[in-house]
Short mmCIF file of C-alpha atoms and ligand atoms in Angstrom, two decimals:
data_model
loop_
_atom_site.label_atom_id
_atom_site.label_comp_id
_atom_site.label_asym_id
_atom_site.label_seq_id
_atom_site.Cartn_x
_atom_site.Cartn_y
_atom_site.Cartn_z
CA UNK R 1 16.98 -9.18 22.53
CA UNK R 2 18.90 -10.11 19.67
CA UNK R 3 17.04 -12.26 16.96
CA UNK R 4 18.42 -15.57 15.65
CA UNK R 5 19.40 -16.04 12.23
CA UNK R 6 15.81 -18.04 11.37
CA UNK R 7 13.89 -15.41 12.45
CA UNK R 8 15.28 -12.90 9.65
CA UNK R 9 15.31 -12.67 5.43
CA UNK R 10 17.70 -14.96 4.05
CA UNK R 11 19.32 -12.26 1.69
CA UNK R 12 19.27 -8.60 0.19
CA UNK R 13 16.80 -10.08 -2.66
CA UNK R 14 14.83 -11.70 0.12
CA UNK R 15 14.42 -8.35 1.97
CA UNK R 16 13.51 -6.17 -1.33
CA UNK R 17 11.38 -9.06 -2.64
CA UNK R 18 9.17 -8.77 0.78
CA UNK R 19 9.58 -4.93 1.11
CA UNK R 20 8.79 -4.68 -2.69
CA UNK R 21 5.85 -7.46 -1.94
CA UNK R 22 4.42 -4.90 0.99
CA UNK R 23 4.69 -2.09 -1.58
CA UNK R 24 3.39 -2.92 -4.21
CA UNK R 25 -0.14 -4.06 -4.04
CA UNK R 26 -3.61 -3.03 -4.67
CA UNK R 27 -2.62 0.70 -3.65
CA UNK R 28 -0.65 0.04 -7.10
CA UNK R 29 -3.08 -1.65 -9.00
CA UNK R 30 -5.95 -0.42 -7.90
CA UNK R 31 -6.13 2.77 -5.70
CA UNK R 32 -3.67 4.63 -7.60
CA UNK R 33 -5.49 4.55 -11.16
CA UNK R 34 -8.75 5.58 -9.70
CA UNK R 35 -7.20 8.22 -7.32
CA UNK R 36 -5.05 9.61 -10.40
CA UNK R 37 -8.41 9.32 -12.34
CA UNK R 38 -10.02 11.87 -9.88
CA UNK R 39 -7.26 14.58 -9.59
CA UNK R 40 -6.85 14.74 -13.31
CA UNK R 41 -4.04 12.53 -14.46
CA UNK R 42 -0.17 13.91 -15.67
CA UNK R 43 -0.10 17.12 -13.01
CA UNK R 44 -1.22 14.61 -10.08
CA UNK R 45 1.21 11.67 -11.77
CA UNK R 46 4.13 13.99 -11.38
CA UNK R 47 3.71 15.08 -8.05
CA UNK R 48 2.83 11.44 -7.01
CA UNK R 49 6.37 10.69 -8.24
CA UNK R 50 7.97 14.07 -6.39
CA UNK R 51 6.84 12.64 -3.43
CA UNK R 52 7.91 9.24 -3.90
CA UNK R 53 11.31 10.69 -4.37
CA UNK R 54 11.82 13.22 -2.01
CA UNK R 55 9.58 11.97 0.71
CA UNK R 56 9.15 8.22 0.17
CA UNK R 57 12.31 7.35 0.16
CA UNK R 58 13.83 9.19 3.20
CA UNK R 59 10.65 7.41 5.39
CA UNK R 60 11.30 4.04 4.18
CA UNK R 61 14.84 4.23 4.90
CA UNK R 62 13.85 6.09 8.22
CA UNK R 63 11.51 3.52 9.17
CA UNK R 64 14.27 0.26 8.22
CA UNK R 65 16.96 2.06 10.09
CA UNK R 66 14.43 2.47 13.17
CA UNK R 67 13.46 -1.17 13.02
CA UNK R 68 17.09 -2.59 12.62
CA UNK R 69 18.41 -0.45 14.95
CA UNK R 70 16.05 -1.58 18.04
CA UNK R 71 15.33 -5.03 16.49
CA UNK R 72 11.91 -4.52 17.91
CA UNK R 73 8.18 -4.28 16.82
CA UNK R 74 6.52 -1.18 15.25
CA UNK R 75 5.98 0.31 18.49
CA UNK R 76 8.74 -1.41 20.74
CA UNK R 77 11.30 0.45 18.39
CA UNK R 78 10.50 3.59 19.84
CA UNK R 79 10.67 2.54 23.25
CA UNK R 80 13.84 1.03 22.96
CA UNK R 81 15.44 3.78 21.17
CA UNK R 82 13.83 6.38 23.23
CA UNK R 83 13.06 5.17 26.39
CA UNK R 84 11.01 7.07 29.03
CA UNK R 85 9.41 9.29 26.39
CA UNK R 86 6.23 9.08 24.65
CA UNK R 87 7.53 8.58 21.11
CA UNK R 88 5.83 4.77 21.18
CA UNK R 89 2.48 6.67 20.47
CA UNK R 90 3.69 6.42 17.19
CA UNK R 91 3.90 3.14 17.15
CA UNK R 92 0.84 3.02 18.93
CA UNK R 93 -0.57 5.10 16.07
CA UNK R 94 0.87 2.95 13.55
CA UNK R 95 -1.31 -0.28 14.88
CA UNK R 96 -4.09 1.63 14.94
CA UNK R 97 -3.72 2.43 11.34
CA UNK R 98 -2.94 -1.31 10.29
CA UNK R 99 -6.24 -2.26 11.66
CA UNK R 100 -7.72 0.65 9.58
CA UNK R 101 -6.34 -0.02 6.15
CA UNK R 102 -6.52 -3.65 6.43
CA UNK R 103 -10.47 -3.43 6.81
CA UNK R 104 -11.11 -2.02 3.59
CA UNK R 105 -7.82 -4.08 2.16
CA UNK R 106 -9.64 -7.22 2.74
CA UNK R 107 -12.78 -5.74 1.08
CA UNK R 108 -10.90 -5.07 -1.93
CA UNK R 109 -8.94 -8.17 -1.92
CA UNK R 110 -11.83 -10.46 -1.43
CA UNK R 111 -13.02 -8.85 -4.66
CA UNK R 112 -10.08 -10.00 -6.67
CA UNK R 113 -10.91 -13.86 -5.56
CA UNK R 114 -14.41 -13.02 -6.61
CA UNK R 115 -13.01 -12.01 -10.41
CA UNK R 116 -10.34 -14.85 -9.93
CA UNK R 117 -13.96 -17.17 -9.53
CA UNK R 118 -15.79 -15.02 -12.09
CA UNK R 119 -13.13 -15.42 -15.07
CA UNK R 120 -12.81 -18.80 -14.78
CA UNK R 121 -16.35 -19.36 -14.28
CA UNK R 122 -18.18 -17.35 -16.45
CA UNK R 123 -15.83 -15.07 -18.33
CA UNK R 124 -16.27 -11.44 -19.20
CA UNK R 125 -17.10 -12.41 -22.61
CA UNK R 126 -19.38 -10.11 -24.98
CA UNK R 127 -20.76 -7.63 -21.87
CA UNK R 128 -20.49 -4.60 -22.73
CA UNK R 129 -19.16 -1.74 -20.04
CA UNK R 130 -22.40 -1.14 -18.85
CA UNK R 131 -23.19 -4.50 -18.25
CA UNK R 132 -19.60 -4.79 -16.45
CA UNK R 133 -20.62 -1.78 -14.13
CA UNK R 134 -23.35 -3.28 -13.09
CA UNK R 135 -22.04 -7.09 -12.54
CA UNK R 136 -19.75 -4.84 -10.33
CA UNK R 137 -22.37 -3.10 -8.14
CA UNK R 138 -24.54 -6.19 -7.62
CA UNK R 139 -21.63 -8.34 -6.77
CA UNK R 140 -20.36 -5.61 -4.57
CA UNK R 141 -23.94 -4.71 -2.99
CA UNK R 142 -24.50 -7.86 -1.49
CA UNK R 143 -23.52 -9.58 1.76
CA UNK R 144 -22.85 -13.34 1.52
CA UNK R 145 -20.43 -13.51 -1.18
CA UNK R 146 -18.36 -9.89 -0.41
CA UNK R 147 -18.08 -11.36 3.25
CA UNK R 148 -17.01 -14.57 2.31
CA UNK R 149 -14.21 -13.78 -0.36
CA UNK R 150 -12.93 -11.26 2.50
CA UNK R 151 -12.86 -13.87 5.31
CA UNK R 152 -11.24 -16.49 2.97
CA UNK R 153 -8.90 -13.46 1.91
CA UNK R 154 -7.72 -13.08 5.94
CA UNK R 155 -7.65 -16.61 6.72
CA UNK R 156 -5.12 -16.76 3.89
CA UNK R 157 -3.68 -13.59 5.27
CA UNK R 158 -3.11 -15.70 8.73
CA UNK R 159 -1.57 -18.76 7.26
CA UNK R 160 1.18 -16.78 5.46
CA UNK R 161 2.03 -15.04 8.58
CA UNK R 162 1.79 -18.10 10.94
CA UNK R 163 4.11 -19.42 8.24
CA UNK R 164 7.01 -16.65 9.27
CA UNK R 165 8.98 -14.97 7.45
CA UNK R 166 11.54 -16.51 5.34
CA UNK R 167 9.33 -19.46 4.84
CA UNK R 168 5.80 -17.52 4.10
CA UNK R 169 6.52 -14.31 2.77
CA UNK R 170 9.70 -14.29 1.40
CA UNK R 171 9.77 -17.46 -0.75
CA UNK R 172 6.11 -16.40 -2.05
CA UNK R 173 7.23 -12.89 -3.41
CA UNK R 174 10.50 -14.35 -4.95
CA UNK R 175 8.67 -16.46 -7.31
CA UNK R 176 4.98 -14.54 -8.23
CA UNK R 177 5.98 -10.90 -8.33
CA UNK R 178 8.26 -11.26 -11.35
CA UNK R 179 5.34 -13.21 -13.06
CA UNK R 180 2.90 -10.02 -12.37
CA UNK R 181 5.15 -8.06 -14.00
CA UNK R 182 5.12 -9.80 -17.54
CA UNK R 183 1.78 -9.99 -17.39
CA UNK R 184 1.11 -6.78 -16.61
CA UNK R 185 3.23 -5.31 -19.72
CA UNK R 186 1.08 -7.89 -21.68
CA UNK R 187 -2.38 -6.29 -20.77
CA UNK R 188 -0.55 -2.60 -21.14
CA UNK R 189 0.71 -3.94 -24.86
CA UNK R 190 -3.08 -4.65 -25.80
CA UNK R 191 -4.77 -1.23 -23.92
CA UNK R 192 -2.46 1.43 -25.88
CA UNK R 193 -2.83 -0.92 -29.27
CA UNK R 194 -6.92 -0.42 -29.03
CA UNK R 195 -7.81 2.24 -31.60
CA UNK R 196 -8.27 5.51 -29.57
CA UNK R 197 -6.20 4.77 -26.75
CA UNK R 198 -3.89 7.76 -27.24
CA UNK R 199 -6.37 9.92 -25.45
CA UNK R 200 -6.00 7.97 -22.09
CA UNK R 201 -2.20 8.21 -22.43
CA UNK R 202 -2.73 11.98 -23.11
CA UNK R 203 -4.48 12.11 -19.79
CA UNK R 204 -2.32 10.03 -18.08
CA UNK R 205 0.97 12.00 -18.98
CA UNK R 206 0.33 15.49 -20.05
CA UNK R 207 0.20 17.59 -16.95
CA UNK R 208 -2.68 20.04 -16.52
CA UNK R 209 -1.63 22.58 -13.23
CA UNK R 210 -4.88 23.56 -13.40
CA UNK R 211 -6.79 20.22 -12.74
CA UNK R 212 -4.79 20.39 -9.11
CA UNK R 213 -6.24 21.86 -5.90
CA UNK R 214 -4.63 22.03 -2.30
CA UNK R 215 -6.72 19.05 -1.92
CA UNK R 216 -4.92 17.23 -4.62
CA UNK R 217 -1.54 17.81 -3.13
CA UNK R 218 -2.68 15.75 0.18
CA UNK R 219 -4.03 13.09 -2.03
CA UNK R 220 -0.98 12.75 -4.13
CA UNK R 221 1.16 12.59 -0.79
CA UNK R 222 -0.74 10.15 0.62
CA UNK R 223 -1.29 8.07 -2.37
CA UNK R 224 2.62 7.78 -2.19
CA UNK R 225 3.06 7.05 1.36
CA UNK R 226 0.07 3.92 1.20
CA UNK R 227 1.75 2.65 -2.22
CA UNK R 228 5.13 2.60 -0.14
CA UNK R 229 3.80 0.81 2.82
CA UNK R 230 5.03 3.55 4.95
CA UNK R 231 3.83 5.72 7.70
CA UNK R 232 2.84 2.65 10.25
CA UNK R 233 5.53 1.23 10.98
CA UNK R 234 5.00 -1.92 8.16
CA UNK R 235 8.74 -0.93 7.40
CA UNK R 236 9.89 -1.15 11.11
CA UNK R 237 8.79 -4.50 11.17
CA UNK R 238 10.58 -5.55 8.13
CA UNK R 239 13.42 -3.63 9.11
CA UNK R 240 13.65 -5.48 12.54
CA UNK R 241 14.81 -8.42 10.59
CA UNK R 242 16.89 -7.30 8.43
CA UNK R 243 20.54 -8.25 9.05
CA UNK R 244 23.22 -5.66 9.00
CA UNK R 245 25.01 -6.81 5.73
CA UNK R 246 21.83 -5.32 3.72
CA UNK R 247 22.69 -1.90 2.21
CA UNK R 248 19.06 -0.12 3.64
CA UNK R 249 20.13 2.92 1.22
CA UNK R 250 19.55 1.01 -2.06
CA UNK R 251 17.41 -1.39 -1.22
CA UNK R 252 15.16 1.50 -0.34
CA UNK R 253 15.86 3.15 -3.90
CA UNK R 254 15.39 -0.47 -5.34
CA UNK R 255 11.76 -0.83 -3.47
CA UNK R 256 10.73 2.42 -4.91
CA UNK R 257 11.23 2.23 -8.09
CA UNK R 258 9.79 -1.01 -8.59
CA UNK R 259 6.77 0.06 -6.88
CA UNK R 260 6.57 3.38 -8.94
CA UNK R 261 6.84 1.43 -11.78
CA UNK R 262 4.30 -1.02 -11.72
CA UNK R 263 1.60 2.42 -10.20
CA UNK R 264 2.90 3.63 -13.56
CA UNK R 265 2.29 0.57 -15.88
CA UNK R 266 -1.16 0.09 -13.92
CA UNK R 267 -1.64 3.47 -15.44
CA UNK R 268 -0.63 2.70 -18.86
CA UNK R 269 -2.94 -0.49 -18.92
CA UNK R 270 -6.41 1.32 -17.42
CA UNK R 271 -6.53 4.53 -18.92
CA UNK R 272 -5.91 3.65 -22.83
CA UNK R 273 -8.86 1.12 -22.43
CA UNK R 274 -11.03 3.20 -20.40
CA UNK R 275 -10.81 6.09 -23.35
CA UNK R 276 -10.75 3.88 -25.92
CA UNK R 277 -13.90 2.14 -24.91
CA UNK R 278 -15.82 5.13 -24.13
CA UNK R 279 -16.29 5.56 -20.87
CA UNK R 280 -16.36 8.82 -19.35
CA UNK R 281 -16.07 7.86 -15.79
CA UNK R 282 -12.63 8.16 -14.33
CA UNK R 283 -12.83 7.40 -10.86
CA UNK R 284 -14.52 5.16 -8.33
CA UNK R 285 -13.46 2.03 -6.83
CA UNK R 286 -14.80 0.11 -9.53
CA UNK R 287 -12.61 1.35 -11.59
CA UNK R 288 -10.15 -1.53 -12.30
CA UNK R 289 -12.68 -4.27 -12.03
CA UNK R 290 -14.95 -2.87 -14.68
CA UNK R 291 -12.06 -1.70 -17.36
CA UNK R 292 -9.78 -4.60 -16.77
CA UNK R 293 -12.59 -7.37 -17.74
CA UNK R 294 -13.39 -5.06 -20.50
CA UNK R 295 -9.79 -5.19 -21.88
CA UNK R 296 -9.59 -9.21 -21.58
CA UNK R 297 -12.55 -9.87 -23.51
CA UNK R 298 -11.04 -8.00 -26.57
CA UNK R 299 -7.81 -10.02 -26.02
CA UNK R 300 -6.96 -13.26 -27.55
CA UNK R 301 -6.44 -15.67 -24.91
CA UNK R 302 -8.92 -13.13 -22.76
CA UNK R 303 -9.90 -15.64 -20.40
CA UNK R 304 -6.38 -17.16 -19.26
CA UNK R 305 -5.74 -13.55 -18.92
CA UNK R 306 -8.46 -12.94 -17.13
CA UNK R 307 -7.90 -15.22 -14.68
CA UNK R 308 -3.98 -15.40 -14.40
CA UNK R 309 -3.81 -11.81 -13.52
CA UNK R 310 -7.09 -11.63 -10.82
CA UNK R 311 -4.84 -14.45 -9.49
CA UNK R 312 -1.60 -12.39 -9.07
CA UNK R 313 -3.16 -9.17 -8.30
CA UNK R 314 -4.33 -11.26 -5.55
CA UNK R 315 -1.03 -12.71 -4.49
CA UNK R 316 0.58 -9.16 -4.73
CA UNK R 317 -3.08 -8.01 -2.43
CA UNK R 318 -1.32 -10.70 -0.19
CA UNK R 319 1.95 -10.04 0.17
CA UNK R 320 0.98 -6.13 1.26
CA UNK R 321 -1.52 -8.19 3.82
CA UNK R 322 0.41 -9.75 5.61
CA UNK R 323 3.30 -7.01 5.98
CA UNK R 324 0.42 -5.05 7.39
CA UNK R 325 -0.90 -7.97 9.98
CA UNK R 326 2.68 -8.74 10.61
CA UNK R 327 2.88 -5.23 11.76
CA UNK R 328 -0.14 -6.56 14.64
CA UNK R 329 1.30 -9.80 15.50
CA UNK R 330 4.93 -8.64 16.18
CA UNK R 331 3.88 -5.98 18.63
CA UNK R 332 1.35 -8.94 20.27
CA UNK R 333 3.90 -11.47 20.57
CA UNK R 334 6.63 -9.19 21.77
CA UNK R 335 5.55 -6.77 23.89
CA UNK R 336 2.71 -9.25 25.29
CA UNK R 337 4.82 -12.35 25.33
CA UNK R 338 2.21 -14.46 23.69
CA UNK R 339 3.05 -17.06 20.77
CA UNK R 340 2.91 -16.29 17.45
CA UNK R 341 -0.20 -18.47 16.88
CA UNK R 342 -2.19 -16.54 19.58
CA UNK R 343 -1.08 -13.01 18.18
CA UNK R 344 -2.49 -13.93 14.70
CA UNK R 345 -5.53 -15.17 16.10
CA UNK R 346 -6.70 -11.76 17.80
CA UNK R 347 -5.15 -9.73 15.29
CA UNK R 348 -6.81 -11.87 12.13
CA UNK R 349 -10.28 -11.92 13.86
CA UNK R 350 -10.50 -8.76 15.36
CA UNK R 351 -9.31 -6.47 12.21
CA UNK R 352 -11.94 -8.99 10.06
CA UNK R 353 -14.76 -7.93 12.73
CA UNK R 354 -13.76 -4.39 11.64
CA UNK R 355 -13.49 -5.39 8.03
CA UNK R 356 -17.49 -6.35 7.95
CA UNK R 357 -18.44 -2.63 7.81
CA UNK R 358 -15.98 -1.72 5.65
CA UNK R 359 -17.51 -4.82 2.97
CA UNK R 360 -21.35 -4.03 4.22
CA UNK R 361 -20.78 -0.36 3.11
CA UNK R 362 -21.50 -1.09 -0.37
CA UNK R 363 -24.73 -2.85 0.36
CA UNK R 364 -26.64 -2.78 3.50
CA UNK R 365 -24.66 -0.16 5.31
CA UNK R 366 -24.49 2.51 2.01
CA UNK R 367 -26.40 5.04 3.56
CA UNK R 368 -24.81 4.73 7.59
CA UNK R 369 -22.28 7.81 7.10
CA UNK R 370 -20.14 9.31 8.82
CA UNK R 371 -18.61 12.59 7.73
CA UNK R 372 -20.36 12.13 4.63
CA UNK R 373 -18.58 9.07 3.87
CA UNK R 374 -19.40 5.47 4.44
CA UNK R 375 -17.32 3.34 6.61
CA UNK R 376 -15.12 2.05 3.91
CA UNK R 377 -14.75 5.17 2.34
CA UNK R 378 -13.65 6.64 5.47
CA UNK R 379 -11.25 4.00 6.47
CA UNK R 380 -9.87 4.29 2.45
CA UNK R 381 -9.61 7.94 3.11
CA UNK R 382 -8.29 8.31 6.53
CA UNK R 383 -5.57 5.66 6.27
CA UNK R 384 -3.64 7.21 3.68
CA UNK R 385 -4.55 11.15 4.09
CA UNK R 386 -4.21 11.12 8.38
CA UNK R 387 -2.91 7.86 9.51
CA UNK R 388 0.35 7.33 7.07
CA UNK R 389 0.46 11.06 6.30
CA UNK R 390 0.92 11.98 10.27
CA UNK R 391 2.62 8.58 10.85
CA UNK R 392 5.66 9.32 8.53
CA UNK R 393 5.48 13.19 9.13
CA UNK R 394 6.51 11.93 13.20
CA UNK R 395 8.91 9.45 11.70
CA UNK R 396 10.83 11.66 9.96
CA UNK R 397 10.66 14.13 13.14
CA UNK R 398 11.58 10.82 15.24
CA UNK R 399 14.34 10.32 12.91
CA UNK R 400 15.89 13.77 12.18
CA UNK R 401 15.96 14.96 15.79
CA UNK R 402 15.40 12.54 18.26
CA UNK R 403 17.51 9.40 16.65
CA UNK R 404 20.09 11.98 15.40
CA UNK R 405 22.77 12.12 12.61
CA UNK R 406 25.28 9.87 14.07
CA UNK R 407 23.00 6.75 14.95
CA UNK R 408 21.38 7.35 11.37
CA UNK R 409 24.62 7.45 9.28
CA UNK R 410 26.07 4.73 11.24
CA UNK R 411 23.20 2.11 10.17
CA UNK R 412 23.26 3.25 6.75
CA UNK R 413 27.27 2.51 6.92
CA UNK R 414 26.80 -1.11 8.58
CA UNK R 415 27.13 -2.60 5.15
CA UNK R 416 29.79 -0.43 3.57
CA UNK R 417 30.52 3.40 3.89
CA UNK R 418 27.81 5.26 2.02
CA UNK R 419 28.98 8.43 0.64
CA UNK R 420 28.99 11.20 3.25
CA UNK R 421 27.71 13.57 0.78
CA UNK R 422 24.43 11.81 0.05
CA UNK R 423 24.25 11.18 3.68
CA UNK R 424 24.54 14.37 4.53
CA UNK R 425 21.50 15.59 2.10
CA UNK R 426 19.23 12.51 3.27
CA UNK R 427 19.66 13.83 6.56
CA UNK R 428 18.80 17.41 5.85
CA UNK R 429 15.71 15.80 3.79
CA UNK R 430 14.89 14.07 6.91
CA UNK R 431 15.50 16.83 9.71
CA UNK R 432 14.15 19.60 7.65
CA UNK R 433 12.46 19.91 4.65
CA UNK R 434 10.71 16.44 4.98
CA UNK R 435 8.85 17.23 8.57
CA UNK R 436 7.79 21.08 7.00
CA UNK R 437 6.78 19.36 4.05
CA UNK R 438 4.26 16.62 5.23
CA UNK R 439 3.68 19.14 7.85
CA UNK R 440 2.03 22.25 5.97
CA UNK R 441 0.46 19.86 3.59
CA UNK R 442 -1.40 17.98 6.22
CA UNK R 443 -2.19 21.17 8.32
CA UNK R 444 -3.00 23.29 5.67
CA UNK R 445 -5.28 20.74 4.34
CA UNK R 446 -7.20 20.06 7.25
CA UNK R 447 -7.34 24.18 7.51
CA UNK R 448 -8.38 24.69 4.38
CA UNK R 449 -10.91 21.49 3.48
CA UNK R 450 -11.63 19.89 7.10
CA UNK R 451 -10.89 16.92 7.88
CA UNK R 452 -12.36 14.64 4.87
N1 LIG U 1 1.56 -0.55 -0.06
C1 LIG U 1 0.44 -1.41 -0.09
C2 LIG U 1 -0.22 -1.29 -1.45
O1 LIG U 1 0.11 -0.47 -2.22
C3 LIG U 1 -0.53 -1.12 1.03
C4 LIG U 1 0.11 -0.99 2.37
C5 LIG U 1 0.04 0.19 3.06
C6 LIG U 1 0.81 -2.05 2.92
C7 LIG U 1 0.66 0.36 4.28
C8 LIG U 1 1.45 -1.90 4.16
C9 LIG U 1 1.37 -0.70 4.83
O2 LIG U 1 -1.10 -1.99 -1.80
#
């Protein structure tokens, strides 16, 4: 089943704009501050960044060669390429887990269209941290509005992806991710000028082994396999219509470091502000949405700040959405036969029935717990550390040993000869030291702390 040229990205800019677009998001923006913030800052930072490098980057090339390759959805790739066998669980797994992180994605996100409404409405003006904290928790606590922002958030979610994909998504990410960017390095300028911001950048980049545990490690591997958007198969999907001109080895490279960066420079703009003003607390999801406010209001312009960049943290909350429906819909609409309309339709309504807990669980459903955790924290929790963490540890297994050398190097070459040398390493990263990597990690983890 070949796919015509309309169903595909346009161009190599088009494909790294959309992978970029799935990659960076709020796992940038807003997951990894607060995670970073809770396993001590530079020593988790730098192995955040090992990973990215020497596991990151083999998956998402993994997972683009597996979707090109079989030109099929998330979990029709493996059938195709390995038919007769039970290697679509992973696929299998991989929906699984895009219903999982997009029910407490949708939480999150409708709380950037609540600060998008709040900024321009009222403005953060004069309240004092405190008084941000607790906007937060009564905001977040109740019912009607959470539930609301989060359904608008996935109809939104629906009409990009009913749009397709050159159309929707790639036009979209072309235009607004750039913007993010500048304004991003504007709020960083202003947190490291506040007086006392050095400490945060202290705690951001001087590494302290000793903050780490085993636990840590999992967390920082994870952390880099949700900011990537791989581990479910997100990148399959993309890859599936990518054409065979686009060099998958740097565009990976390219995707990586742009999503590294912008973790980084989320980073530089939190922690300055969150030591400068005084605030002890380094973690929580409230993180972003009680220090951010708290940097616009000493800003000049705070309010067009304010509400430009809840706006584009949105968009960028968007354009990781939809990879992660798309992920839903393809496997619907191919291996069901069903139109595109009717695929988003179940997938949209039944991940937003899931998505109610996930909002509830700051409010009415605080204390229903499972694990010790409620359901949002769970879903937050499991998607990265189980769900991505096992999904790229079989990818790379897939990959290495069941796709082989040959059939990897020879999509890498499709658009020009790639060095045999680096091939030759990636593939070793890939077959070997990638699978006992993730492996003993997630193993030893669950061995050592349980399972959450
Ligand atoms: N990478 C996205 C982010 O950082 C989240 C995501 C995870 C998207 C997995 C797709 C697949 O926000």
């Amino acid at each position: 089943m070949a796919l015509t040229q309309k169903d595909g990205f346009s161009s190599k800019f088009g494909v790294i704009a959309a992978a970029a677009g799935s990659a960076v998001g709020l796992g940038n923006i807003w997951r990894f501050p607060y995670i970073t913030g809770e396993n001590g800052g530079g020593a988790f930072l730098l192995l955040y960044i090992f990973f990215v490098i020497v596991i990151g980057v083999p998956v998402m090339m993994s997972e683009f060669v597996i979707g090109r390759r079989s030109e099929s959805n998330a979990l029709g790739s493996f059938r195709k390429l390995a038919p007769g066998t039970s290697w679509w669980l992973i696929g299998l797994m991989g929906i699984i887990a895009a219903f999982v992180i997009l029910s407490f994605y949708s939480t999150v996100s409708g709380w950037t269209l609540e600060y998008v409404f709040q900024s321009i409405n009222q403005g953060f003006e004069g309240k004092s941290m405190d008084q941000l904290n607790s906007d937060f928790e009564t905001f977040t606590s109740g019912s009607f509005r959470p539930l609301l922002w989060q359904m608008i958030f996935m109809a939104l979610t629906a009409v990009v992806v009913l749009g397709g994909i050159q159309k929707g998504i790639e036009k979209a990410t072309k235009i607004l991710m750039p913007i993010l960017l500048v304004l991003i390095i504007a709020v960083c300028v202003r947190s490291v000028t506040l007086p006392g911001a050095s400490e945060g950048l202290k705690f951001l980049f001087e590494p302290h082994f000793e903050k780490l545990n085993f636990k840590s490690v999992l967390m920082a591997l994870g952390q880099a396999a949700f900011s990537l958007s791989i581990g479910m198969g997100a990148l399959i999907t993309y890859g599936s219509y990518i054409n065979k001109d686009t060099p998958l080895l740097s565009t990976s490279i390219q995707v990586a470091a742009a999503d590294t960066l912008l973790a980084i420079l989320s980073g530089v703009m939190i922690f300055p502000a969150l030591f400068a003003l005084g605030v002890g607390n380094t973690g929580g999801p409230g993180l972003v949405f009680v220090t951010l406010p708290a940097i616009f209001q000493s800003m000049p312009g705070g309010t067009f700040f304010a509400v430009a960049f809840f706006l584009l943290v949105s968009v960028a909350a968007l354009t990781s959405t939809i990879s992660v429906l798309e992920v839903v819909v393809a496997y619907l609409k191919q291996e069901f036969n069903i139109s595109r309309l009717k695929a988003t339709m179940i997938g949209t309504i039944s991940i937003s029935i899931l998505g109610v807990f996930c909002t509830l669980s700051f409010g009415p459903l605080k204390d229903n717990t499972i694990f010790g955790k409620t359901v949002f924290d769970l879903m937050n929790y499991l998607s990265a550390n189980v769900f991505l963490t096992f999904g790229a540890l079989f990818i790379v297994i897939f990959t290495g040993w069941i796709l082989g050398k040959s059939n990897f190097v020879d999509e890498l070459n499709k658009s020009g000869k790639v060095n045999p040398v680096v091939t030759k390493v990636l593939f070793i990263i890939i077959r070997y030291i990638a699978p006992v990597a993730i492996g003993a990690i997630a193993i030893g983890t669950f061995f050592i702390e349980g399972l959450t």
